[in-house]
Amino acid sequence: MSKQELPVVSADGAGPGTAERCCPTLLAAPLDEDQAAELAPVFKALGDPVRLRLLSMIASRAGGEVCVCDLTPAFALSQPTISHHLKLLRQAGLIAAERRGTWVHYRLLPAATDRLAAVLTRPAPDPAATS
Amino acid sequence: MSKQELPVVSADGAGPGTAERCCPTLLAAPLDEDQAAELAPVFKALGDPVRLRLLSMIASRAGGEVCVCDLTPAFALSQPTISHHLKLLRQAGLIAAERRGTWVHYRLLPAATDRLAAVLTRPAPDPAATS
């Protein structure tokens, strides 16, 4: 089920040092082409109000997991449309999905949002610049 | 020149408390429709590798400002294409533009990236939950 996910984050969603390995912040130095090509699809996945709402519903759920059956009623959209948006979030590495019985359950992969937050955070002042 | 900018951030790009007024983090509570509709275009503007590279070139420039004439040579793209991408970043409230003589100069509006970083940051643990 996760075969289509981009290798943006570790599979467990908690890989240490992801942000440090690549592009600590786009505010500190120009991104190279590879970094930009890797980050852009994740931001693009967030560039839709339905997907943002779905992600926030999944991320903020106590217990960390949401059944798709609890997501669909919040939207005036068909189940296939919701599933399509969830697939795009999953392909961007932002959420993971697990089928249990009839329903698919979704959970946040926090390493992905952590990485985006780090990319958008202003760099700490350079100590060398003040010495 | 800034008439098309969405009112996502204050005009000076440093409005205090923007993140606090609205959606401290999408990881803490479900976004409502208005919040999602306001945030999605900003993420969408970042969902393109050329725009991400342009934004990082502008944001990381010492002095805080970049002439479009210094941005274009970094890309194998036409000047109109680069200008189109810059316009989308400007409309999303991520950068400001100022024409001086022949050239347009761009600078980051840091309140916009600050806000996105805040939206993607995990909430602090609720003190009430541990007492």
Coordinates of C-alpha atoms in Angstrom, one line a residue:
Chain A
M1 CA 0.0 0.0 0.0
S2 CA 2.9 2.3 0.5
K3 CA 4.7 1.4 -2.7
Q4 CA 3.7 4.7 -4.3
E5 CA 5.0 6.9 -1.5
L6 CA 7.8 9.1 -2.4
P7 CA 11.0 8.5 -0.4
V8 CA 10.7 11.8 1.3
V9 CA 10.7 10.5 4.9
S10 CA 11.6 7.3 6.6
A11 CA 8.9 4.7 6.5
D12 CA 8.2 4.9 10.3
G13 CA 7.7 8.7 9.9
A14 CA 10.2 9.4 12.7
G15 CA 13.6 9.2 11.1
P16 CA 16.1 11.2 13.0
G17 CA 18.0 13.9 11.3
T18 CA 16.0 14.0 8.1
A19 CA 15.9 17.8 8.2
E20 CA 19.5 18.0 9.0
R21 CA 20.6 15.8 6.2
C22 CA 19.0 17.9 3.6
C23 CA 18.0 21.5 3.4
P24 CA 17.8 22.7 7.0
T25 CA 15.9 25.7 5.8
L26 CA 15.2 27.2 2.4
L27 CA 15.7 30.6 4.1
A28 CA 19.4 30.0 4.7
A29 CA 20.8 29.0 1.3
P30 CA 19.4 28.6 -2.2
L31 CA 18.0 25.1 -2.7
D32 CA 19.6 23.1 -5.4
E33 CA 17.5 21.5 -8.2
D34 CA 17.4 18.1 -6.5
Q35 CA 16.2 19.5 -3.1
A36 CA 13.6 21.6 -4.8
A37 CA 12.3 18.7 -6.9
E38 CA 12.0 16.6 -3.8
L39 CA 10.2 19.2 -1.7
A40 CA 7.8 20.7 -4.3
P41 CA 5.5 17.6 -4.5
V42 CA 5.0 17.7 -0.7
F43 CA 4.1 21.3 -0.7
K44 CA 1.9 20.7 -3.7
A45 CA 0.0 18.0 -1.8
L46 CA -0.8 20.6 0.8
G47 CA -1.9 23.1 -1.8
D48 CA -5.6 22.1 -1.7
P49 CA -8.1 23.1 1.0
V50 CA -9.7 19.6 1.2
R51 CA -6.3 17.9 1.6
L52 CA -5.3 20.4 4.3
R53 CA -8.5 19.7 6.2
L54 CA -8.0 16.0 5.8
L55 CA -4.4 16.2 7.0
S56 CA -5.4 18.3 10.0
M57 CA -8.2 15.9 10.9
I58 CA -5.8 13.0 10.8
A59 CA -3.0 14.8 12.6
S60 CA -5.0 16.1 15.4
R61 CA -7.0 13.0 16.2
A62 CA -6.4 11.7 19.7
G63 CA -4.9 8.2 19.3
G64 CA -3.2 9.2 16.1
E65 CA -5.3 7.3 13.7
V66 CA -8.5 8.0 11.8
C67 CA -10.8 5.6 9.9
V68 CA -11.8 6.9 6.5
C69 CA -15.4 6.3 7.5
D70 CA -14.9 9.2 10.1
L71 CA -13.4 11.5 7.5
T72 CA -15.9 11.4 4.7
P73 CA -18.9 12.7 6.6
A74 CA -17.1 16.0 7.2
F75 CA -17.1 16.8 3.5
A76 CA -19.8 17.3 0.8
L77 CA -17.7 15.1 -1.5
S78 CA -18.0 11.6 -2.7
Q79 CA -16.0 8.8 -1.1
P80 CA -13.9 8.3 -4.2
T81 CA -13.0 12.0 -4.2
I82 CA -11.9 11.8 -0.6
S83 CA -10.0 8.7 -1.3
H84 CA -8.2 10.4 -4.2
H85 CA -7.1 13.3 -1.9
L86 CA -6.0 10.8 0.7
K87 CA -3.9 9.0 -1.9
L88 CA -2.2 12.2 -2.9
L89 CA -1.3 12.9 0.8
R90 CA 0.0 9.3 1.0
Q91 CA 2.1 9.6 -2.1
A92 CA 3.6 12.8 -0.8
G93 CA 4.8 10.9 2.3
L94 CA 2.6 12.9 4.7
I95 CA 0.3 10.1 5.9
A96 CA 0.3 6.3 6.1
A97 CA -2.6 4.0 5.4
E98 CA -3.5 0.6 6.8
R99 CA -6.5 -1.5 5.8
R100 CA -8.2 -3.3 8.7
G101 CA -11.3 -5.2 7.7
T102 CA -13.6 -3.0 5.7
W103 CA -12.0 0.3 6.3
V104 CA -8.7 2.0 5.7
H105 CA -7.2 3.8 8.7
Y106 CA -4.8 6.8 8.3
R107 CA -2.1 8.3 10.5
L108 CA 0.2 11.3 10.2
L109 CA 3.9 10.7 9.3
P110 CA 5.2 13.5 11.5
A111 CA 8.7 13.4 10.1
A112 CA 7.3 14.8 6.9
T113 CA 5.6 17.8 8.6
D114 CA 8.6 18.3 10.8
R115 CA 10.8 18.5 7.8
L116 CA 8.6 21.1 6.1
A117 CA 8.4 23.1 9.3
A118 CA 12.2 23.0 9.5
V119 CA 12.6 24.1 5.8
L120 CA 10.4 27.1 6.5
T121 CA 12.0 28.1 9.8
R122 CA 14.4 31.1 9.9
P123 CA 18.0 30.0 10.4
A124 CA 19.6 30.8 13.8
P125 CA 21.9 33.8 13.6
D126 CA 25.5 32.8 12.5
P127 CA 27.6 33.0 15.7
A128 CA 30.7 33.8 13.5
A129 CA 28.9 36.9 12.2
T130 CA 28.9 38.5 15.6
S131 CA 32.4 37.6 16.8
Chain B
M1 CA 1.9 46.3 -7.6
S2 CA 0.7 44.5 -4.5
K3 CA -3.0 44.8 -5.2
Q4 CA -3.2 41.2 -6.3
E5 CA -1.6 39.8 -3.1
L6 CA -3.8 37.7 -0.9
P7 CA -4.3 39.2 2.5
V8 CA -2.4 36.4 4.1
V9 CA 0.1 38.5 5.9
S10 CA 0.5 42.1 6.9
A11 CA 1.8 44.3 4.2
D12 CA 5.1 44.8 6.0
G13 CA 5.6 41.1 6.3
A14 CA 6.3 41.3 10.0
G15 CA 2.9 41.5 11.6
P16 CA 3.0 40.2 15.1
G17 CA 0.8 37.3 16.2
T18 CA -0.4 36.3 12.7
A19 CA 0.2 32.6 13.5
E20 CA -1.4 33.0 16.9
R21 CA -4.6 34.6 15.6
C22 CA -5.3 31.8 13.2
C23 CA -4.5 28.2 13.2
P24 CA -1.4 27.9 15.5
T25 CA -0.9 24.4 14.0
L26 CA -2.8 22.2 11.7
L27 CA -1.5 19.3 13.9
A28 CA -3.5 20.4 17.0
A29 CA -7.0 20.8 15.7
P30 CA -8.9 20.3 12.4
L31 CA -8.7 23.4 10.2
D32 CA -12.1 24.9 9.4
E33 CA -13.0 25.6 5.8
D34 CA -11.9 29.3 5.9
Q35 CA -8.5 28.5 7.4
A36 CA -7.9 25.8 4.8
A37 CA -9.0 28.0 1.9
E38 CA -6.7 30.7 3.1
L39 CA -3.6 28.5 3.6
A40 CA -3.9 26.2 0.6
P41 CA -2.9 28.8 -2.1
V42 CA 0.2 29.6 -0.1
F43 CA 1.3 26.0 0.0
K44 CA 0.3 25.6 -3.7
A45 CA 2.6 28.5 -4.5
L46 CA 5.4 26.4 -3.0
G47 CA 4.4 23.3 -4.9
D48 CA 6.7 24.0 -7.8
P49 CA 10.5 23.4 -7.8
V50 CA 11.3 26.6 -9.8
R51 CA 9.3 28.7 -7.3
L52 CA 10.9 27.0 -4.3
R53 CA 14.3 27.8 -5.8
L54 CA 13.3 31.4 -6.5
L55 CA 12.0 31.8 -3.0
S56 CA 15.1 30.3 -1.4
M57 CA 17.4 32.5 -3.6
I58 CA 15.4 35.6 -2.5
A59 CA 15.1 34.6 1.2
S60 CA 18.8 33.7 1.6
R61 CA 20.3 36.7 -0.1
A62 CA 22.4 38.8 2.1
G63 CA 20.8 42.2 2.3
G64 CA 17.4 40.7 1.9
E65 CA 16.7 41.8 -1.7
V66 CA 17.4 40.4 -5.1
C67 CA 17.2 42.0 -8.5
V68 CA 15.2 39.9 -11.0
C69 CA 18.3 40.3 -13.3
D70 CA 20.2 38.2 -10.7
L71 CA 17.6 35.5 -10.6
T72 CA 17.0 34.7 -14.2
P73 CA 20.5 33.5 -15.1
A74 CA 20.2 30.6 -12.6
F75 CA 17.5 29.0 -14.7
A76 CA 17.2 27.6 -18.2
L77 CA 13.9 29.4 -18.5
S78 CA 12.8 32.6 -20.3
Q79 CA 12.4 35.9 -18.4
P80 CA 8.6 35.9 -18.8
T81 CA 8.4 32.4 -17.3
I82 CA 10.5 33.5 -14.3
S83 CA 8.4 36.6 -14.0
H84 CA 5.2 34.5 -14.0
H85 CA 6.6 32.3 -11.2
L86 CA 7.6 35.4 -9.2
K87 CA 4.1 36.8 -9.7
L88 CA 2.6 33.6 -8.2
L89 CA 4.9 33.9 -5.2
R90 CA 3.9 37.5 -4.8
Q91 CA 0.2 36.8 -5.1
A92 CA 0.6 34.2 -2.4
G93 CA 2.0 36.9 -0.1
L94 CA 5.4 35.2 0.2
I95 CA 7.5 38.0 -1.5
A96 CA 7.2 41.7 -2.2
A97 CA 8.3 43.4 -5.4
E98 CA 9.5 46.9 -6.0
R99 CA 10.5 48.4 -9.3
R100 CA 13.5 50.7 -9.3
G101 CA 14.5 51.9 -12.7
T102 CA 14.8 49.1 -15.2
W103 CA 14.6 46.2 -12.8
V104 CA 12.2 44.8 -10.3
H105 CA 13.6 43.8 -6.9
Y106 CA 12.2 41.1 -4.7
R107 CA 12.3 40.4 -1.0
L108 CA 10.9 37.8 1.3
L109 CA 7.8 38.6 3.5
P110 CA 9.0 36.5 6.5
A111 CA 5.6 36.6 8.3
A112 CA 4.3 34.3 5.5
T113 CA 7.0 31.6 5.9
D114 CA 6.8 32.1 9.7
R115 CA 3.1 31.4 9.6
L116 CA 3.5 28.2 7.5
A117 CA 6.3 27.0 9.8
A118 CA 4.0 27.5 12.8
V119 CA 1.1 25.7 11.0
L120 CA 3.3 22.7 10.5
T121 CA 4.9 22.6 13.9
R122 CA 3.8 20.0 16.4
P123 CA 1.8 21.6 19.3
A124 CA 3.5 21.7 22.7
P125 CA 2.2 19.0 25.1
D126 CA -1.0 20.1 26.9
P127 CA 0.1 20.7 30.6
A128 CA -3.4 19.8 31.7
A129 CA -2.9 16.3 30.2
T130 CA -0.1 15.5 32.5
S131 CA -1.5 16.9 35.8

